[in-house]
Amino acid sequence: GWEEGPALVFTASIITGFAVTVTTSPATNARTMIMASPKGTYSGLFGCMAAIVRHQGPLGLFRGFAAQWARFGPYALVQFTVWEALRIVCGLRPL
């Protein structure tokens, strides 16, 4: 198993940032297209997502993935590092 420490926090943060990006990228891309299009272009979030798949294929839902991961990865790294530091300061044991 993994030992408690910076390597574990770093690895967990990167994996978490990746997972967050995978799960939110389709909705983020659809939201961006809805906001950039004239009102009434799409019937809603899922209608927009269907249009993306129809015109760009399923990978179109993950367009800009690297940029989104570059946003979530560092966020998760800072968040987990702070949580770990607070856990240690408060004298709490790891789960």
PDB file of C-alpha atoms in Angstrom:
ATOM      1  CA  GLY A   1       0.000   0.000   0.000  1.00  0.00           C
ATOM      2  CA  TRP A   2       0.838   3.660  -0.044  1.00  0.00           C
ATOM      3  CA  GLU A   3       2.588   5.351   2.855  1.00  0.00           C
ATOM      4  CA  GLU A   4       1.155   8.573   4.252  1.00  0.00           C
ATOM      5  CA  GLY A   5       3.051  11.558   2.933  1.00  0.00           C
ATOM      6  CA  PRO A   6       3.503  14.024   0.107  1.00  0.00           C
ATOM      7  CA  ALA A   7       3.709  11.362  -2.631  1.00  0.00           C
ATOM      8  CA  LEU A   8       0.308   9.992  -1.655  1.00  0.00           C
ATOM      9  CA  VAL A   9      -1.253  13.461  -1.498  1.00  0.00           C
ATOM     10  CA  PHE A  10       0.241  14.410  -4.880  1.00  0.00           C
ATOM     11  CA  THR A  11      -0.890  11.194  -6.574  1.00  0.00           C
ATOM     12  CA  ALA A  12      -4.395  11.384  -5.087  1.00  0.00           C
ATOM     13  CA  SER A  13      -4.666  15.016  -6.168  1.00  0.00           C
ATOM     14  CA  ILE A  14      -3.688  14.328  -9.767  1.00  0.00           C
ATOM     15  CA  ILE A  15      -6.066  11.360 -10.013  1.00  0.00           C
ATOM     16  CA  THR A  16      -8.865  13.408  -8.440  1.00  0.00           C
ATOM     17  CA  GLY A  17      -8.256  16.298 -10.837  1.00  0.00           C
ATOM     18  CA  PHE A  18      -8.432  13.840 -13.738  1.00  0.00           C
ATOM     19  CA  ALA A  19     -11.661  12.266 -12.447  1.00  0.00           C
ATOM     20  CA  VAL A  20     -13.276  15.671 -11.930  1.00  0.00           C
ATOM     21  CA  THR A  21     -12.302  16.708 -15.453  1.00  0.00           C
ATOM     22  CA  VAL A  22     -13.667  13.506 -16.995  1.00  0.00           C
ATOM     23  CA  THR A  23     -17.009  13.878 -15.214  1.00  0.00           C
ATOM     24  CA  THR A  24     -17.491  17.626 -15.725  1.00  0.00           C
ATOM     25  CA  SER A  25     -15.994  18.200 -19.181  1.00  0.00           C
ATOM     26  CA  PRO A  26     -19.128  17.292 -21.189  1.00  0.00           C
ATOM     27  CA  ALA A  27     -21.359  19.644 -19.197  1.00  0.00           C
ATOM     28  CA  THR A  28     -18.722  22.387 -19.220  1.00  0.00           C
ATOM     29  CA  ASN A  29     -18.373  22.191 -23.005  1.00  0.00           C
ATOM     30  CA  ALA A  30     -22.134  22.160 -23.500  1.00  0.00           C
ATOM     31  CA  ARG A  31     -22.580  25.118 -21.151  1.00  0.00           C
ATOM     32  CA  THR A  32     -19.935  27.067 -23.056  1.00  0.00           C
ATOM     33  CA  MET A  33     -21.641  26.368 -26.388  1.00  0.00           C
ATOM     34  CA  ILE A  34     -25.054  27.334 -25.008  1.00  0.00           C
ATOM     35  CA  MET A  35     -23.706  30.608 -23.642  1.00  0.00           C
ATOM     36  CA  ALA A  36     -21.883  31.439 -26.899  1.00  0.00           C
ATOM     37  CA  SER A  37     -24.885  30.693 -29.141  1.00  0.00           C
ATOM     38  CA  PRO A  38     -27.975  32.759 -29.859  1.00  0.00           C
ATOM     39  CA  LYS A  39     -30.886  32.120 -27.519  1.00  0.00           C
ATOM     40  CA  GLY A  40     -32.943  29.094 -28.547  1.00  0.00           C
ATOM     41  CA  THR A  41     -30.163  27.374 -30.501  1.00  0.00           C
ATOM     42  CA  TYR A  42     -30.237  24.418 -28.109  1.00  0.00           C
ATOM     43  CA  SER A  43     -33.156  22.935 -26.196  1.00  0.00           C
ATOM     44  CA  GLY A  44     -31.039  22.621 -23.062  1.00  0.00           C
ATOM     45  CA  LEU A  45     -27.925  20.997 -21.699  1.00  0.00           C
ATOM     46  CA  PHE A  46     -28.678  17.493 -22.964  1.00  0.00           C
ATOM     47  CA  GLY A  47     -29.873  18.791 -26.321  1.00  0.00           C
ATOM     48  CA  CYS A  48     -26.601  20.629 -26.712  1.00  0.00           C
ATOM     49  CA  MET A  49     -24.613  17.560 -25.690  1.00  0.00           C
ATOM     50  CA  ALA A  50     -26.510  15.509 -28.300  1.00  0.00           C
ATOM     51  CA  ALA A  51     -25.696  18.127 -30.944  1.00  0.00           C
ATOM     52  CA  ILE A  52     -22.015  18.011 -29.986  1.00  0.00           C
ATOM     53  CA  VAL A  53     -21.954  14.212 -30.355  1.00  0.00           C
ATOM     54  CA  ARG A  54     -23.870  14.435 -33.640  1.00  0.00           C
ATOM     55  CA  HIS A  55     -21.505  17.018 -35.194  1.00  0.00           C
ATOM     56  CA  GLN A  56     -18.147  16.282 -33.521  1.00  0.00           C
ATOM     57  CA  GLY A  57     -18.492  12.717 -32.277  1.00  0.00           C
ATOM     58  CA  PRO A  58     -18.277  11.592 -28.644  1.00  0.00           C
ATOM     59  CA  LEU A  59     -14.782  13.044 -28.211  1.00  0.00           C
ATOM     60  CA  GLY A  60     -16.257  16.479 -28.919  1.00  0.00           C
ATOM     61  CA  LEU A  61     -17.642  16.373 -25.372  1.00  0.00           C
ATOM     62  CA  PHE A  62     -14.043  16.361 -24.115  1.00  0.00           C
ATOM     63  CA  ARG A  63     -12.713  19.163 -26.302  1.00  0.00           C
ATOM     64  CA  GLY A  64     -10.273  21.287 -24.315  1.00  0.00           C
ATOM     65  CA  PHE A  65      -9.679  18.462 -21.844  1.00  0.00           C
ATOM     66  CA  ALA A  66      -6.038  19.371 -21.177  1.00  0.00           C
ATOM     67  CA  ALA A  67      -6.928  22.981 -20.357  1.00  0.00           C
ATOM     68  CA  GLN A  68      -9.692  21.859 -18.010  1.00  0.00           C
ATOM     69  CA  TRP A  69      -7.385  19.358 -16.296  1.00  0.00           C
ATOM     70  CA  ALA A  70      -4.770  22.089 -15.967  1.00  0.00           C
ATOM     71  CA  ARG A  71      -7.401  23.992 -13.987  1.00  0.00           C
ATOM     72  CA  PHE A  72      -8.653  21.161 -11.760  1.00  0.00           C
ATOM     73  CA  GLY A  73      -5.313  19.400 -11.145  1.00  0.00           C
ATOM     74  CA  PRO A  74      -3.594  22.268  -9.300  1.00  0.00           C
ATOM     75  CA  TYR A  75      -6.839  23.084  -7.477  1.00  0.00           C
ATOM     76  CA  ALA A  76      -7.058  19.519  -6.148  1.00  0.00           C
ATOM     77  CA  LEU A  77      -3.358  19.548  -5.248  1.00  0.00           C
ATOM     78  CA  VAL A  78      -3.706  22.707  -3.159  1.00  0.00           C
ATOM     79  CA  GLN A  79      -6.970  21.532  -1.606  1.00  0.00           C
ATOM     80  CA  PHE A  80      -5.666  18.107  -0.567  1.00  0.00           C
ATOM     81  CA  THR A  81      -2.368  19.515   0.679  1.00  0.00           C
ATOM     82  CA  VAL A  82      -4.208  22.012   2.891  1.00  0.00           C
ATOM     83  CA  TRP A  83      -6.608  19.337   4.164  1.00  0.00           C
ATOM     84  CA  GLU A  84      -3.700  17.052   5.050  1.00  0.00           C
ATOM     85  CA  ALA A  85      -1.895  19.882   6.860  1.00  0.00           C
ATOM     86  CA  LEU A  86      -5.056  20.750   8.799  1.00  0.00           C
ATOM     87  CA  ARG A  87      -5.599  17.088   9.661  1.00  0.00           C
ATOM     88  CA  ILE A  88      -2.090  16.858  11.110  1.00  0.00           C
ATOM     89  CA  VAL A  89      -2.390  20.184  12.997  1.00  0.00           C
ATOM     90  CA  CYS A  90      -5.682  19.035  14.515  1.00  0.00           C
ATOM     91  CA  GLY A  91      -4.142  15.723  15.557  1.00  0.00           C
ATOM     92  CA  LEU A  92      -6.510  13.594  13.481  1.00  0.00           C
ATOM     93  CA  ARG A  93      -5.432  10.196  12.231  1.00  0.00           C
ATOM     94  CA  PRO A  94      -5.777   9.236   8.565  1.00  0.00           C
ATOM     95  CA  LEU A  95      -8.903   7.310   7.594  1.00  0.00           C
TER      96      LEU A  95
END
